[in-house]
């Protein structure tokens, strides 16, 4: 892995933010993707095009996986690949909410080695490199050390707290939510919240960058069954996501039905 992959991702994320702010609250053209895959805007496409041109020019031997680019099996023949979500939280972006993010990762042999999540309108840049820790705006970050589930602050959808998903009583938690899954992972890494989980299958472009930021901040991240999550697999989906400090993560997995 080139040592400056993180610098490359950081510069690209900042450039993505420059494009996003030009379209934000400026009535970007919007349409819906086939297969009930949600909305997309001309900003998503413009950022995707810029990122692909910029990153692939710098790393022509890397593969490419992005929410807004048609996927092919070609990326599977590369040891390293970019895994990109040009705008995570497109609905929030369309509604004029500031809480959208650019999520950029490098994956090598299934493991994330460099990651950036950037929220341009909140001036928050999360970054991590394998074995080097995680930062928010260059300051080190750390997950909480909470070990009790009841009373914990969780970023979780209301539906995930329905009784059928839990063994025994539903935990009594303080529920919160943010539109971007990448941002939710970073908020756990930052220690702002104790855990986040989603029980729905999750695309790698939503989770790859945030996964490294969580683990490099001392946290644990697995799928909803407690299994490790390899990235850039033939089907770029994981079976949900659970992220928290180690003690709380183990308790959440134990309590999930």
PDB file of C-alpha atoms in Angstrom:
ATOM      1  CA  UNK A   1       0.000   0.000   0.000  1.00  0.00           C
ATOM      2  CA  UNK A   2       1.460   3.375  -0.945  1.00  0.00           C
ATOM      3  CA  UNK A   3       2.151   5.321   2.225  1.00  0.00           C
ATOM      4  CA  UNK A   4       0.347   8.389   0.916  1.00  0.00           C
ATOM      5  CA  UNK A   5      -3.016   6.718   0.220  1.00  0.00           C
ATOM      6  CA  UNK A   6      -4.485   8.594   3.183  1.00  0.00           C
ATOM      7  CA  UNK A   7      -3.232  11.937   1.874  1.00  0.00           C
ATOM      8  CA  UNK A   8      -4.670  11.093  -1.539  1.00  0.00           C
ATOM      9  CA  UNK A   9      -8.075  10.284  -0.043  1.00  0.00           C
ATOM     10  CA  UNK A  10      -8.029  13.417   2.107  1.00  0.00           C
ATOM     11  CA  UNK A  11      -7.333  15.746  -0.812  1.00  0.00           C
ATOM     12  CA  UNK A  12     -10.000  14.005  -2.890  1.00  0.00           C
ATOM     13  CA  UNK A  13     -12.584  14.273  -0.092  1.00  0.00           C
ATOM     14  CA  UNK A  14     -11.926  18.005   0.240  1.00  0.00           C
ATOM     15  CA  UNK A  15     -12.411  18.393  -3.522  1.00  0.00           C
ATOM     16  CA  UNK A  16     -15.673  16.449  -3.246  1.00  0.00           C
ATOM     17  CA  UNK A  17     -16.831  18.897  -0.590  1.00  0.00           C
ATOM     18  CA  UNK A  18     -16.107  21.829  -2.897  1.00  0.00           C
ATOM     19  CA  UNK A  19     -18.439  20.324  -5.496  1.00  0.00           C
ATOM     20  CA  UNK A  20     -21.143  19.411  -2.985  1.00  0.00           C
ATOM     21  CA  UNK A  21     -21.461  22.889  -1.512  1.00  0.00           C
ATOM     22  CA  UNK A  22     -22.060  24.361  -4.973  1.00  0.00           C
ATOM     23  CA  UNK A  23     -25.109  22.135  -5.433  1.00  0.00           C
ATOM     24  CA  UNK A  24     -26.382  22.152  -1.833  1.00  0.00           C
ATOM     25  CA  UNK A  25     -29.657  24.081  -1.451  1.00  0.00           C
ATOM     26  CA  UNK A  26     -29.361  25.005  -5.122  1.00  0.00           C
ATOM     27  CA  UNK A  27     -32.096  22.693  -6.460  1.00  0.00           C
ATOM     28  CA  UNK A  28     -29.871  19.992  -8.003  1.00  0.00           C
ATOM     29  CA  UNK A  29     -31.496  17.740 -10.594  1.00  0.00           C
ATOM     30  CA  UNK A  30     -32.757  14.640  -8.806  1.00  0.00           C
ATOM     31  CA  UNK A  31     -34.091  11.283  -9.953  1.00  0.00           C
ATOM     32  CA  UNK A  32     -34.660   7.795  -8.546  1.00  0.00           C
ATOM     33  CA  UNK A  33     -32.468   4.813  -9.303  1.00  0.00           C
ATOM     34  CA  UNK A  34     -33.968   1.572 -10.599  1.00  0.00           C
ATOM     35  CA  UNK A  35     -34.772  -1.227  -8.189  1.00  0.00           C
ATOM     36  CA  UNK A  36     -35.927   1.045  -5.352  1.00  0.00           C
ATOM     37  CA  UNK A  37     -32.319   2.028  -4.648  1.00  0.00           C
ATOM     38  CA  UNK A  38     -33.230   5.547  -3.602  1.00  0.00           C
ATOM     39  CA  UNK A  39     -32.598   9.024  -4.999  1.00  0.00           C
ATOM     40  CA  UNK A  40     -29.529  10.355  -6.758  1.00  0.00           C
ATOM     41  CA  UNK A  41     -28.650  13.911  -7.758  1.00  0.00           C
ATOM     42  CA  UNK A  42     -26.431  15.556 -10.318  1.00  0.00           C
ATOM     43  CA  UNK A  43     -24.115  16.355  -7.387  1.00  0.00           C
ATOM     44  CA  UNK A  44     -23.631  12.627  -6.654  1.00  0.00           C
ATOM     45  CA  UNK A  45     -22.727  12.016 -10.290  1.00  0.00           C
ATOM     46  CA  UNK A  46     -20.411  15.024 -10.568  1.00  0.00           C
ATOM     47  CA  UNK A  47     -18.542  14.012  -7.413  1.00  0.00           C
ATOM     48  CA  UNK A  48     -18.331  10.384  -8.501  1.00  0.00           C
ATOM     49  CA  UNK A  49     -16.882  11.393 -11.875  1.00  0.00           C
ATOM     50  CA  UNK A  50     -14.323  13.698 -10.295  1.00  0.00           C
ATOM     51  CA  UNK A  51     -13.256  11.127  -7.718  1.00  0.00           C
ATOM     52  CA  UNK A  52     -12.895   8.341 -10.240  1.00  0.00           C
ATOM     53  CA  UNK A  53     -10.810  10.460 -12.609  1.00  0.00           C
ATOM     54  CA  UNK A  54      -8.631  11.825  -9.816  1.00  0.00           C
ATOM     55  CA  UNK A  55      -8.084   8.658  -7.805  1.00  0.00           C
ATOM     56  CA  UNK A  56      -7.658   6.253 -10.704  1.00  0.00           C
ATOM     57  CA  UNK A  57      -5.163   8.584 -12.357  1.00  0.00           C
ATOM     58  CA  UNK A  58      -3.101   8.450  -9.161  1.00  0.00           C
ATOM     59  CA  UNK A  59      -3.537   4.672  -8.653  1.00  0.00           C
ATOM     60  CA  UNK A  60      -4.202   3.061 -12.077  1.00  0.00           C
ATOM     61  CA  UNK A  61      -3.565  -0.413 -10.631  1.00  0.00           C
ATOM     62  CA  UNK A  62      -6.421  -0.112  -8.092  1.00  0.00           C
ATOM     63  CA  UNK A  63      -9.963  -1.331  -8.621  1.00  0.00           C
ATOM     64  CA  UNK A  64     -13.068   0.822  -8.283  1.00  0.00           C
ATOM     65  CA  UNK A  65     -16.315   0.287  -6.353  1.00  0.00           C
ATOM     66  CA  UNK A  66     -18.715   3.202  -5.972  1.00  0.00           C
ATOM     67  CA  UNK A  67     -22.410   3.581  -5.299  1.00  0.00           C
ATOM     68  CA  UNK A  68     -22.794   5.708  -8.416  1.00  0.00           C
ATOM     69  CA  UNK A  69     -20.732   3.631 -10.874  1.00  0.00           C
ATOM     70  CA  UNK A  70     -22.022   0.430 -12.473  1.00  0.00           C
ATOM     71  CA  UNK A  71     -20.191  -2.415 -10.761  1.00  0.00           C
ATOM     72  CA  UNK A  72     -18.125  -4.970 -12.666  1.00  0.00           C
ATOM     73  CA  UNK A  73     -16.060  -7.970 -11.638  1.00  0.00           C
ATOM     74  CA  UNK A  74     -12.886  -6.237 -12.841  1.00  0.00           C
ATOM     75  CA  UNK A  75     -12.212  -4.835  -9.346  1.00  0.00           C
ATOM     76  CA  UNK A  76     -11.882  -8.375  -7.975  1.00  0.00           C
ATOM     77  CA  UNK A  77      -8.656  -8.901  -9.920  1.00  0.00           C
ATOM     78  CA  UNK A  78      -6.954  -5.975  -8.134  1.00  0.00           C
ATOM     79  CA  UNK A  79      -5.327  -6.453  -4.721  1.00  0.00           C
ATOM     80  CA  UNK A  80      -6.313  -2.882  -3.821  1.00  0.00           C
ATOM     81  CA  UNK A  81      -9.531  -1.053  -4.640  1.00  0.00           C
ATOM     82  CA  UNK A  82     -11.153   2.256  -3.871  1.00  0.00           C
ATOM     83  CA  UNK A  83     -14.559   1.915  -2.169  1.00  0.00           C
ATOM     84  CA  UNK A  84     -16.464   5.173  -2.470  1.00  0.00           C
ATOM     85  CA  UNK A  85     -19.785   6.760  -1.598  1.00  0.00           C
ATOM     86  CA  UNK A  86     -19.804  10.183  -3.281  1.00  0.00           C
ATOM     87  CA  UNK A  87     -22.620  11.404  -1.011  1.00  0.00           C
ATOM     88  CA  UNK A  88     -23.739   9.255   1.903  1.00  0.00           C
ATOM     89  CA  UNK A  89     -27.050  10.703   3.010  1.00  0.00           C
ATOM     90  CA  UNK A  90     -28.364  11.822  -0.383  1.00  0.00           C
ATOM     91  CA  UNK A  91     -31.882  12.326   0.971  1.00  0.00           C
ATOM     92  CA  UNK A  92     -30.508  14.665   3.636  1.00  0.00           C
ATOM     93  CA  UNK A  93     -28.527  16.504   0.961  1.00  0.00           C
ATOM     94  CA  UNK A  94     -31.679  16.961  -1.149  1.00  0.00           C
ATOM     95  CA  UNK A  95     -33.599  18.257   1.874  1.00  0.00           C
ATOM     96  CA  UNK A  96     -30.923  20.857   2.602  1.00  0.00           C
ATOM     97  CA  UNK A  97     -29.653  19.066   5.727  1.00  0.00           C
ATOM     98  CA  UNK A  98     -25.960  19.575   6.515  1.00  0.00           C
ATOM     99  CA  UNK A  99     -25.509  16.018   7.752  1.00  0.00           C
ATOM    100  CA  UNK A 100     -24.289  14.278   4.594  1.00  0.00           C
ATOM    101  CA  UNK A 101     -20.822  12.852   4.097  1.00  0.00           C
ATOM    102  CA  UNK A 102     -18.257  11.814   1.518  1.00  0.00           C
ATOM    103  CA  UNK A 103     -16.975   8.318   2.328  1.00  0.00           C
ATOM    104  CA  UNK A 104     -13.675   7.185   0.772  1.00  0.00           C
ATOM    105  CA  UNK A 105     -11.663   4.036   1.526  1.00  0.00           C
ATOM    106  CA  UNK A 106      -8.837   1.930   0.159  1.00  0.00           C
ATOM    107  CA  UNK A 107      -9.328  -1.813   0.582  1.00  0.00           C
ATOM    108  CA  UNK A 108      -6.426  -4.241   0.159  1.00  0.00           C
ATOM    109  CA  UNK A 109      -7.008  -8.011   0.212  1.00  0.00           C
ATOM    110  CA  UNK A 110     -10.418  -7.459   1.825  1.00  0.00           C
ATOM    111  CA  UNK A 111      -9.224  -5.159   4.638  1.00  0.00           C
ATOM    112  CA  UNK A 112      -9.570  -1.381   4.773  1.00  0.00           C
ATOM    113  CA  UNK A 113      -6.125   0.244   4.941  1.00  0.00           C
ATOM    114  CA  UNK A 114      -6.959   3.963   4.626  1.00  0.00           C
ATOM    115  CA  UNK A 115     -10.200   5.865   5.160  1.00  0.00           C
ATOM    116  CA  UNK A 116     -11.673   9.344   5.149  1.00  0.00           C
ATOM    117  CA  UNK A 117     -15.207  10.499   5.974  1.00  0.00           C
ATOM    118  CA  UNK A 118     -15.750  14.218   5.342  1.00  0.00           C
ATOM    119  CA  UNK A 119     -18.764  16.365   6.231  1.00  0.00           C
ATOM    120  CA  UNK A 120     -18.048  19.621   4.399  1.00  0.00           C
ATOM    121  CA  UNK A 121     -20.902  21.637   5.879  1.00  0.00           C
ATOM    122  CA  UNK A 122     -20.025  20.561   9.411  1.00  0.00           C
ATOM    123  CA  UNK A 123     -16.280  20.991   8.876  1.00  0.00           C
ATOM    124  CA  UNK A 124     -15.596  17.481  10.191  1.00  0.00           C
ATOM    125  CA  UNK A 125     -12.905  15.334   8.597  1.00  0.00           C
ATOM    126  CA  UNK A 126     -12.465  11.875  10.071  1.00  0.00           C
ATOM    127  CA  UNK A 127      -9.436   9.883   8.935  1.00  0.00           C
ATOM    128  CA  UNK A 128      -7.668   6.628   9.715  1.00  0.00           C
ATOM    129  CA  UNK A 129      -4.792   4.546   8.450  1.00  0.00           C
ATOM    130  CA  UNK A 130      -4.311   0.918   9.374  1.00  0.00           C
ATOM    131  CA  UNK A 131      -2.237   0.683  12.549  1.00  0.00           C
ATOM    132  CA  UNK A 132      -1.954   4.461  12.949  1.00  0.00           C
ATOM    133  CA  UNK A 133      -5.093   5.416  14.889  1.00  0.00           C
ATOM    134  CA  UNK A 134      -8.051   7.594  13.938  1.00  0.00           C
ATOM    135  CA  UNK A 135      -8.522  11.366  14.016  1.00  0.00           C
ATOM    136  CA  UNK A 136     -11.143  14.067  13.744  1.00  0.00           C
ATOM    137  CA  UNK A 137      -9.689  17.228  12.227  1.00  0.00           C
ATOM    138  CA  UNK A 138      -6.211  15.860  13.087  1.00  0.00           C
ATOM    139  CA  UNK A 139      -7.020  15.266  16.779  1.00  0.00           C
ATOM    140  CA  UNK A 140      -7.011  11.645  18.051  1.00  0.00           C
ATOM    141  CA  UNK A 141     -10.405  10.106  18.815  1.00  0.00           C
ATOM    142  CA  UNK A 142     -11.490   7.179  20.979  1.00  0.00           C
ATOM    143  CA  UNK A 143     -14.648   5.127  21.501  1.00  0.00           C
ATOM    144  CA  UNK A 144     -16.385   5.145  24.886  1.00  0.00           C
ATOM    145  CA  UNK A 145     -15.639   2.399  27.405  1.00  0.00           C
ATOM    146  CA  UNK A 146     -19.276   1.852  28.356  1.00  0.00           C
ATOM    147  CA  UNK A 147     -20.067  -1.755  29.276  1.00  0.00           C
ATOM    148  CA  UNK A 148     -23.828  -1.546  30.044  1.00  0.00           C
ATOM    149  CA  UNK A 149     -26.436  -1.618  27.298  1.00  0.00           C
ATOM    150  CA  UNK A 150     -29.379  -0.235  29.256  1.00  0.00           C
ATOM    151  CA  UNK A 151     -29.086   3.549  29.316  1.00  0.00           C
ATOM    152  CA  UNK A 152     -26.496   3.647  26.523  1.00  0.00           C
ATOM    153  CA  UNK A 153     -26.666   6.249  23.756  1.00  0.00           C
ATOM    154  CA  UNK A 154     -27.286   4.339  20.518  1.00  0.00           C
ATOM    155  CA  UNK A 155     -27.581   5.496  16.939  1.00  0.00           C
ATOM    156  CA  UNK A 156     -30.302   3.105  15.843  1.00  0.00           C
ATOM    157  CA  UNK A 157     -33.502   3.091  13.782  1.00  0.00           C
ATOM    158  CA  UNK A 158     -36.746   2.663  15.697  1.00  0.00           C
ATOM    159  CA  UNK A 159     -37.536  -0.566  13.816  1.00  0.00           C
ATOM    160  CA  UNK A 160     -34.343  -2.207  15.135  1.00  0.00           C
ATOM    161  CA  UNK A 161     -35.710  -1.913  18.673  1.00  0.00           C
ATOM    162  CA  UNK A 162     -38.760  -4.070  17.963  1.00  0.00           C
ATOM    163  CA  UNK A 163     -39.004  -7.097  20.285  1.00  0.00           C
ATOM    164  CA  UNK A 164     -38.423  -9.771  17.623  1.00  0.00           C
ATOM    165  CA  UNK A 165     -34.853  -8.589  17.140  1.00  0.00           C
ATOM    166  CA  UNK A 166     -33.788  -9.152  20.756  1.00  0.00           C
ATOM    167  CA  UNK A 167     -33.439 -12.096  23.099  1.00  0.00           C
ATOM    168  CA  UNK A 168     -35.162 -11.175  26.324  1.00  0.00           C
ATOM    169  CA  UNK A 169     -36.452  -7.668  27.008  1.00  0.00           C
ATOM    170  CA  UNK A 170     -35.728  -4.893  24.525  1.00  0.00           C
ATOM    171  CA  UNK A 171     -32.836  -2.839  25.937  1.00  0.00           C
ATOM    172  CA  UNK A 172     -33.781   0.532  27.391  1.00  0.00           C
ATOM    173  CA  UNK A 173     -31.455   2.809  25.443  1.00  0.00           C
ATOM    174  CA  UNK A 174     -31.318   6.469  24.523  1.00  0.00           C
ATOM    175  CA  UNK A 175     -32.155   6.346  20.807  1.00  0.00           C
ATOM    176  CA  UNK A 176     -30.663   8.737  18.254  1.00  0.00           C
ATOM    177  CA  UNK A 177     -30.188   8.662  14.489  1.00  0.00           C
ATOM    178  CA  UNK A 178     -28.288  10.432  11.708  1.00  0.00           C
ATOM    179  CA  UNK A 179     -28.996  10.010   7.983  1.00  0.00           C
ATOM    180  CA  UNK A 180     -25.474   8.947   6.974  1.00  0.00           C
ATOM    181  CA  UNK A 181     -24.321   5.498   8.106  1.00  0.00           C
ATOM    182  CA  UNK A 182     -20.697   6.498   7.546  1.00  0.00           C
ATOM    183  CA  UNK A 183     -21.224   9.455   9.897  1.00  0.00           C
ATOM    184  CA  UNK A 184     -22.918   7.254  12.506  1.00  0.00           C
ATOM    185  CA  UNK A 185     -19.858   5.011  12.569  1.00  0.00           C
ATOM    186  CA  UNK A 186     -17.607   8.038  12.979  1.00  0.00           C
ATOM    187  CA  UNK A 187     -19.715   9.416  15.827  1.00  0.00           C
ATOM    188  CA  UNK A 188     -19.164   6.137  17.672  1.00  0.00           C
ATOM    189  CA  UNK A 189     -15.443   6.329  16.905  1.00  0.00           C
ATOM    190  CA  UNK A 190     -15.423   9.884  18.269  1.00  0.00           C
ATOM    191  CA  UNK A 191     -17.061   8.784  21.508  1.00  0.00           C
ATOM    192  CA  UNK A 192     -20.108  11.001  20.985  1.00  0.00           C
ATOM    193  CA  UNK A 193     -22.334   7.897  21.109  1.00  0.00           C
ATOM    194  CA  UNK A 194     -21.783   4.483  22.636  1.00  0.00           C
ATOM    195  CA  UNK A 195     -22.805   2.303  19.703  1.00  0.00           C
ATOM    196  CA  UNK A 196     -24.567   2.130  16.378  1.00  0.00           C
ATOM    197  CA  UNK A 197     -26.244  -0.795  14.715  1.00  0.00           C
ATOM    198  CA  UNK A 198     -28.278  -1.502  11.646  1.00  0.00           C
ATOM    199  CA  UNK A 199     -29.895  -4.876  11.074  1.00  0.00           C
ATOM    200  CA  UNK A 200     -30.485  -4.312   7.377  1.00  0.00           C
ATOM    201  CA  UNK A 201     -27.958  -5.523   4.817  1.00  0.00           C
ATOM    202  CA  UNK A 202     -25.468  -2.702   4.269  1.00  0.00           C
ATOM    203  CA  UNK A 203     -23.474  -1.727   1.178  1.00  0.00           C
ATOM    204  CA  UNK A 204     -19.703  -1.634   1.468  1.00  0.00           C
ATOM    205  CA  UNK A 205     -19.524   1.942   0.196  1.00  0.00           C
ATOM    206  CA  UNK A 206     -21.544   3.017   3.246  1.00  0.00           C
ATOM    207  CA  UNK A 207     -19.426   1.121   5.765  1.00  0.00           C
ATOM    208  CA  UNK A 208     -15.840   0.575   4.525  1.00  0.00           C
ATOM    209  CA  UNK A 209     -14.356   3.938   5.512  1.00  0.00           C
ATOM    210  CA  UNK A 210     -16.229   4.152   8.797  1.00  0.00           C
ATOM    211  CA  UNK A 211     -15.229   0.609   9.745  1.00  0.00           C
ATOM    212  CA  UNK A 212     -11.523   1.464   9.860  1.00  0.00           C
ATOM    213  CA  UNK A 213     -12.187   4.717  11.711  1.00  0.00           C
ATOM    214  CA  UNK A 214     -14.080   2.719  14.374  1.00  0.00           C
ATOM    215  CA  UNK A 215     -11.453   0.012  14.799  1.00  0.00           C
ATOM    216  CA  UNK A 216      -8.555   2.468  14.788  1.00  0.00           C
ATOM    217  CA  UNK A 217     -10.299   4.383  17.588  1.00  0.00           C
ATOM    218  CA  UNK A 218     -10.358   1.260  19.729  1.00  0.00           C
ATOM    219  CA  UNK A 219     -13.793  -0.002  18.778  1.00  0.00           C
ATOM    220  CA  UNK A 220     -15.184  -3.273  17.476  1.00  0.00           C
ATOM    221  CA  UNK A 221     -17.142  -3.587  14.243  1.00  0.00           C
ATOM    222  CA  UNK A 222     -18.833  -6.704  12.878  1.00  0.00           C
ATOM    223  CA  UNK A 223     -21.969  -7.703  11.034  1.00  0.00           C
ATOM    224  CA  UNK A 224     -25.154  -8.273  13.045  1.00  0.00           C
ATOM    225  CA  UNK A 225     -24.122 -11.884  13.742  1.00  0.00           C
ATOM    226  CA  UNK A 226     -20.755 -10.891  15.198  1.00  0.00           C
ATOM    227  CA  UNK A 227     -18.767 -11.993  12.139  1.00  0.00           C
ATOM    228  CA  UNK A 228     -15.881 -10.020  10.688  1.00  0.00           C
ATOM    229  CA  UNK A 229     -16.662  -7.977   7.575  1.00  0.00           C
ATOM    230  CA  UNK A 230     -14.367  -8.438   4.564  1.00  0.00           C
ATOM    231  CA  UNK A 231     -14.726  -5.695   1.959  1.00  0.00           C
ATOM    232  CA  UNK A 232     -14.624  -5.545  -1.840  1.00  0.00           C
ATOM    233  CA  UNK A 233     -16.202  -8.992  -2.065  1.00  0.00           C
ATOM    234  CA  UNK A 234     -18.103 -10.168  -5.186  1.00  0.00           C
ATOM    235  CA  UNK A 235     -21.383  -9.084  -3.574  1.00  0.00           C
ATOM    236  CA  UNK A 236     -20.496  -5.831  -1.765  1.00  0.00           C
ATOM    237  CA  UNK A 237     -22.991  -6.279   1.074  1.00  0.00           C
ATOM    238  CA  UNK A 238     -22.665  -7.089   4.759  1.00  0.00           C
ATOM    239  CA  UNK A 239     -25.343  -8.576   6.992  1.00  0.00           C
ATOM    240  CA  UNK A 240     -25.941  -5.397   8.945  1.00  0.00           C
ATOM    241  CA  UNK A 241     -23.402  -3.582  11.110  1.00  0.00           C
ATOM    242  CA  UNK A 242     -22.722  -3.375  14.856  1.00  0.00           C
ATOM    243  CA  UNK A 243     -20.081  -0.901  16.090  1.00  0.00           C
ATOM    244  CA  UNK A 244     -19.188  -0.044  19.695  1.00  0.00           C
ATOM    245  CA  UNK A 245     -16.440  -0.241  22.272  1.00  0.00           C
ATOM    246  CA  UNK A 246     -15.331  -3.852  22.855  1.00  0.00           C
ATOM    247  CA  UNK A 247     -17.355  -4.553  26.026  1.00  0.00           C
ATOM    248  CA  UNK A 248     -20.578  -3.033  24.744  1.00  0.00           C
ATOM    249  CA  UNK A 249     -20.165  -4.624  21.317  1.00  0.00           C
ATOM    250  CA  UNK A 250     -19.961  -8.091  22.860  1.00  0.00           C
ATOM    251  CA  UNK A 251     -23.102  -7.388  24.898  1.00  0.00           C
ATOM    252  CA  UNK A 252     -25.079  -6.127  21.894  1.00  0.00           C
ATOM    253  CA  UNK A 253     -24.180  -9.235  19.873  1.00  0.00           C
ATOM    254  CA  UNK A 254     -25.142 -11.466  22.793  1.00  0.00           C
ATOM    255  CA  UNK A 255     -28.509  -9.730  23.194  1.00  0.00           C
ATOM    256  CA  UNK A 256     -29.468  -9.697  19.512  1.00  0.00           C
ATOM    257  CA  UNK A 257     -31.863 -12.522  18.605  1.00  0.00           C
TER     258      UNK A 257
END
